[in-house]
Coordinates of C-alpha atoms in Angstrom, one line a residue:
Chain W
X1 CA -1.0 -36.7 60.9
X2 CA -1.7 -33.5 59.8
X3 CA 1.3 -31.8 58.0
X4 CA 0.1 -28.3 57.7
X5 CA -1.4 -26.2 60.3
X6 CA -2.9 -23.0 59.7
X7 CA -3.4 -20.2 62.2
X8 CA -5.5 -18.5 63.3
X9 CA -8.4 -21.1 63.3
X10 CA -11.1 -18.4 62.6
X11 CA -11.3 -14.9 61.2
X12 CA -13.7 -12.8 60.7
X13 CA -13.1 -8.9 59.4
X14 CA -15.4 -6.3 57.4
X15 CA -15.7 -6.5 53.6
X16 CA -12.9 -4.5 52.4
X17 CA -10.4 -5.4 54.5
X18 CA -7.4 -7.7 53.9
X19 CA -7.6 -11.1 55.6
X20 CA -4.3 -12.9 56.1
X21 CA -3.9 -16.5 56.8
X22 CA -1.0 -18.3 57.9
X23 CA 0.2 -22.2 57.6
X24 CA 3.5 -23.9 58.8
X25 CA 4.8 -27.2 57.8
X26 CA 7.2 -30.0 59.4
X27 CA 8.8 -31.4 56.6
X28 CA 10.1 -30.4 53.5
X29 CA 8.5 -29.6 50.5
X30 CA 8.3 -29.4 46.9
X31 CA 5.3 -26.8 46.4
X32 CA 2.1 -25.8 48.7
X33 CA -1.1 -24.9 47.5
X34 CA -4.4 -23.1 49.2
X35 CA -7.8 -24.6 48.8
X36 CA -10.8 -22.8 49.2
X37 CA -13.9 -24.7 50.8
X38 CA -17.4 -22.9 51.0
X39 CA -20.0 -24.5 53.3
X40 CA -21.1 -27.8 52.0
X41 CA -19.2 -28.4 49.1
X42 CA -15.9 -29.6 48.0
X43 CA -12.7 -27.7 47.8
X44 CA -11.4 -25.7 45.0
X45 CA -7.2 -25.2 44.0
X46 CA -6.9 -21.4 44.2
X47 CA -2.8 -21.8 43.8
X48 CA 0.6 -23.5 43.8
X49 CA 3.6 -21.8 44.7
X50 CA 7.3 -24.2 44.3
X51 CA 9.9 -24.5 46.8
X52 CA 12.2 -22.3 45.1
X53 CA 9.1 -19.6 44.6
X54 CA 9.2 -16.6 47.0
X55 CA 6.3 -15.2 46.5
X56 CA 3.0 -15.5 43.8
X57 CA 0.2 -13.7 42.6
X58 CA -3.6 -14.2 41.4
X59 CA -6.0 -11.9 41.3
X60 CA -6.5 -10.3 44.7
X61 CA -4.8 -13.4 46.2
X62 CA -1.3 -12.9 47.4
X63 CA 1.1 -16.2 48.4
X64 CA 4.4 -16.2 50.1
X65 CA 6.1 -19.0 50.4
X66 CA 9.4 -19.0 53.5
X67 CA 11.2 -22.4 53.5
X68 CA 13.6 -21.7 56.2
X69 CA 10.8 -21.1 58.4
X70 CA 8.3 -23.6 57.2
X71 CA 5.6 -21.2 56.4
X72 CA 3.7 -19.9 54.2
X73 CA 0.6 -16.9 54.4
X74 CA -2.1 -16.5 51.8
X75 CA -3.3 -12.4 51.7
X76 CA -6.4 -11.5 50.0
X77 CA -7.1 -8.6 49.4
X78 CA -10.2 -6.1 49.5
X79 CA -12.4 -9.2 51.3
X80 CA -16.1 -9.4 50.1
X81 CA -18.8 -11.5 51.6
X82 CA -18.1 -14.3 48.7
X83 CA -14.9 -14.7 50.4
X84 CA -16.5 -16.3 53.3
X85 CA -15.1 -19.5 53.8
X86 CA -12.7 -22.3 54.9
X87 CA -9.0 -22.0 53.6
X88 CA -7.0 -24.8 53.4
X89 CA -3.2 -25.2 52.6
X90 CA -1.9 -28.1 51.5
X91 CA 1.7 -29.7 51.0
X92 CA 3.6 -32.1 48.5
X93 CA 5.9 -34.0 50.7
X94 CA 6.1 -37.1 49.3
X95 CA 7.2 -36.8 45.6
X96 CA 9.0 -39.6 44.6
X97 CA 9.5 -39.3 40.5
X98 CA 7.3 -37.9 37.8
X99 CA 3.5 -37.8 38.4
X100 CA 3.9 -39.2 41.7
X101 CA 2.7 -37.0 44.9
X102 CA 0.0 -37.2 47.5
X103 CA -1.6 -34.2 49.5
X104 CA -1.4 -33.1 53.1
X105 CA -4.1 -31.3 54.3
X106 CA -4.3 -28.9 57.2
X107 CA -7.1 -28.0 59.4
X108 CA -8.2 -24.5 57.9
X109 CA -9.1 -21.1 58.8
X110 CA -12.4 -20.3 58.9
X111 CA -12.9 -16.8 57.6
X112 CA -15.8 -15.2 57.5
X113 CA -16.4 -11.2 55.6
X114 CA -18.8 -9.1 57.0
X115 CA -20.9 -6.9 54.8
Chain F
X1 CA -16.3 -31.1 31.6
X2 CA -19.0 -31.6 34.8
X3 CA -16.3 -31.9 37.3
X4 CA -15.6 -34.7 39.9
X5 CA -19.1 -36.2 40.6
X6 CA -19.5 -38.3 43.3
X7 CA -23.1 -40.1 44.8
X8 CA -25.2 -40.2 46.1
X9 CA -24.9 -36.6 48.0
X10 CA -26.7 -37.7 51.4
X11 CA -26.7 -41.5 52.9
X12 CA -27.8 -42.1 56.2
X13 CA -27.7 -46.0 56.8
X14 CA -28.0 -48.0 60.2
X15 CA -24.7 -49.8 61.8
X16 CA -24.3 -52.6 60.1
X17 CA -25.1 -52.0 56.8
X18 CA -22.9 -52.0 53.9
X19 CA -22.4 -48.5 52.4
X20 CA -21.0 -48.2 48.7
X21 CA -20.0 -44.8 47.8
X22 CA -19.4 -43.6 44.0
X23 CA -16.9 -41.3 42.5
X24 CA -16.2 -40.3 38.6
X25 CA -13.1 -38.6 38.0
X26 CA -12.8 -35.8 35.0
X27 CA -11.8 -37.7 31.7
X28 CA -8.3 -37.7 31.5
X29 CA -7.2 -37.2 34.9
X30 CA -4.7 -40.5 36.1
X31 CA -4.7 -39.9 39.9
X32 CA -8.1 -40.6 42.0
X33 CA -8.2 -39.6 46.0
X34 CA -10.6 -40.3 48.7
X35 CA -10.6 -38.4 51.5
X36 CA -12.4 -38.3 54.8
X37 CA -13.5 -35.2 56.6
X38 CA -14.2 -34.7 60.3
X39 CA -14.3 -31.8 62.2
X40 CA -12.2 -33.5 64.7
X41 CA -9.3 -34.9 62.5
X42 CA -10.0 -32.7 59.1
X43 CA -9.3 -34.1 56.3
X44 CA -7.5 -37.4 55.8
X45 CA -6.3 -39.0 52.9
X46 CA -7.7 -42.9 52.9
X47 CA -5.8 -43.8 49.6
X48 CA -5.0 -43.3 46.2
X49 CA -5.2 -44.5 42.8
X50 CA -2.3 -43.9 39.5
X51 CA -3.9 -45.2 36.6
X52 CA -6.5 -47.4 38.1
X53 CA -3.8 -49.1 40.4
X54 CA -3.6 -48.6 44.2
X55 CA -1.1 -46.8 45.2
X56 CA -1.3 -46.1 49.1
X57 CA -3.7 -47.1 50.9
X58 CA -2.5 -47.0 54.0
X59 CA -4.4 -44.3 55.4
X60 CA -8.0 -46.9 55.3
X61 CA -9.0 -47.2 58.7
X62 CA -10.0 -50.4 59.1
X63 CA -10.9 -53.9 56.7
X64 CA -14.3 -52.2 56.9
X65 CA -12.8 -50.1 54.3
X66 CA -12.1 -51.0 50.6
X67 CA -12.0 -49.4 47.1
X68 CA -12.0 -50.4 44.0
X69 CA -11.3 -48.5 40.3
X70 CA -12.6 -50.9 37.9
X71 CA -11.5 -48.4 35.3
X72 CA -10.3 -45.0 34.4
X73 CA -14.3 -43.2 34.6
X74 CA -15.2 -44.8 38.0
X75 CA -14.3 -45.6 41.6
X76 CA -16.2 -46.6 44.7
X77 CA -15.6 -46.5 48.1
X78 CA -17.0 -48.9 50.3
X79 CA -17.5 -49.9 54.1
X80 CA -19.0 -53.2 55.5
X81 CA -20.5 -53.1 57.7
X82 CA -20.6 -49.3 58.8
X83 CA -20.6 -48.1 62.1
X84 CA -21.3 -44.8 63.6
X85 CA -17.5 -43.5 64.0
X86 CA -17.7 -43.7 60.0
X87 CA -20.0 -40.7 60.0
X88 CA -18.2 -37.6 58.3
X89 CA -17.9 -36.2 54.6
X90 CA -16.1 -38.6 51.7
X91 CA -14.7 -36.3 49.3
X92 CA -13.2 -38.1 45.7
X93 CA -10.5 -35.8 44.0
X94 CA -9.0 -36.1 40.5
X95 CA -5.6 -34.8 39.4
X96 CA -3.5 -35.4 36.2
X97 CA 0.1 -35.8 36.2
X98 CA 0.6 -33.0 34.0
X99 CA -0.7 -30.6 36.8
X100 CA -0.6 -30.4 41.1
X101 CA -3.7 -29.1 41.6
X102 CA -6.7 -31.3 42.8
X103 CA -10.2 -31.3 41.6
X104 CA -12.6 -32.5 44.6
X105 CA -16.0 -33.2 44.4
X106 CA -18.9 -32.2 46.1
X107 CA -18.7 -34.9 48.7
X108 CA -21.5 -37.4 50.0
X109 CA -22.3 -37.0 53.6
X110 CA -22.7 -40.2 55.5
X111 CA -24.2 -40.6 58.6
X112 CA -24.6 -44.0 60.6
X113 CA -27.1 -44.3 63.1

């Protein structure tokens, strides 16, 4: 079953703007991470943020991380056509001691950037 | 380092047949992951490997399924025999215990006809 589930399922907005993605969870967590998946490939880690984390930064990417809601939105910032692909979070629910975890994965958002 | 490379890229096999996929993590990494991907059901998790040992597998679908990691440079997925509700993308990931994130491959594509 799918722990994460990100909203909306597609997006599509003019380079420049600021595209905004949204996942919610079920159960707790110890950290969430976005994935970035272009057409055809495989997915690539674009960050972590911890439980106890409020909010995290990289680049024009922008994180937040609410644990009393179960949520979490990933912000980037002055979109470019590059941008256009599927985003991904992910969850760690199921750490159970050091170097021990498996990955949840939701169903993405589709985003495409218009030039 | 070259990544996570998996092969082949593209298989397209009749029901039936026995289909061996191949994964090398990055040198180093202890934790191997095979996923499936569907556009109906996303991406699954089929199981997982800590140093070479199974950890979870419970997410293989069927007996069809099984995978081996012989050693810490190589892992392979395999179905026998393959039917055409095993079509979808096999991604293998990497990860080290020192670090969350996940290094995925490029995938291999299967299609059973």
């Amino acid at each position: 079953s799918q722990q994460g589930e990100e909203d909306p399922q597609a997006l599509s907005i003019q380079e420049g703007e600021n595209a905004t993605m949204n996942c919610s969870y079920k159960t707790s967590i110890n950290n969430l991470q976005w994935y970035r998946q272009n057409s055809g490939r495989g997915l690539v880690h674009l960050i972590l943020i911890r439980s106890n984390e409020r909010e995290k930064h990289s680049g024009r990417l922008r994180v937040t991380l609410d644990t009393s809601k179960k949520s979490s939105s990933l912000l980037i910032t002055a979109s470019r056509a590059a941008d256009t692909a599927s985003y991904f979070c992910a969850t760690d629910a199921s750490y159970s001691g050091a170097g021990s975890y498996q990955l949840t994965f939701g169903k993405g958002t589709k985003l495409s950037v218009i030039p | 380092d070259a990544g996570v490379i998996q092969s082949p890229r593209h298989e397209v096999t009749e029901m039936g047949q026995e289909v061996t996929l191949r994964c090398k993590p990055i040198s180093g990494h202890d934790y191997l992951f095979w996923y499936r991907q569907t556009m109906m059901r996303g991406l699954e998790l089929l199981i997982y490997f800590n140093n070479n040992v199974p950890i979870d597998d419970s997410g293989m679908p069927e007996d069809r399924f099984s995978a081996k990691m012989p050693n810490a440079s190589f892992s392979t997925l395999k179905i026998q025999p393959s039917e055409p509700r095993d079509s979808a993308v096999y991604f293998c990931a990497s990860s080290s215990s020192d670090s969350y994130g996940y290094t995925f491959g490029s995938g291999t594509r299967l299609t059973v006809v």
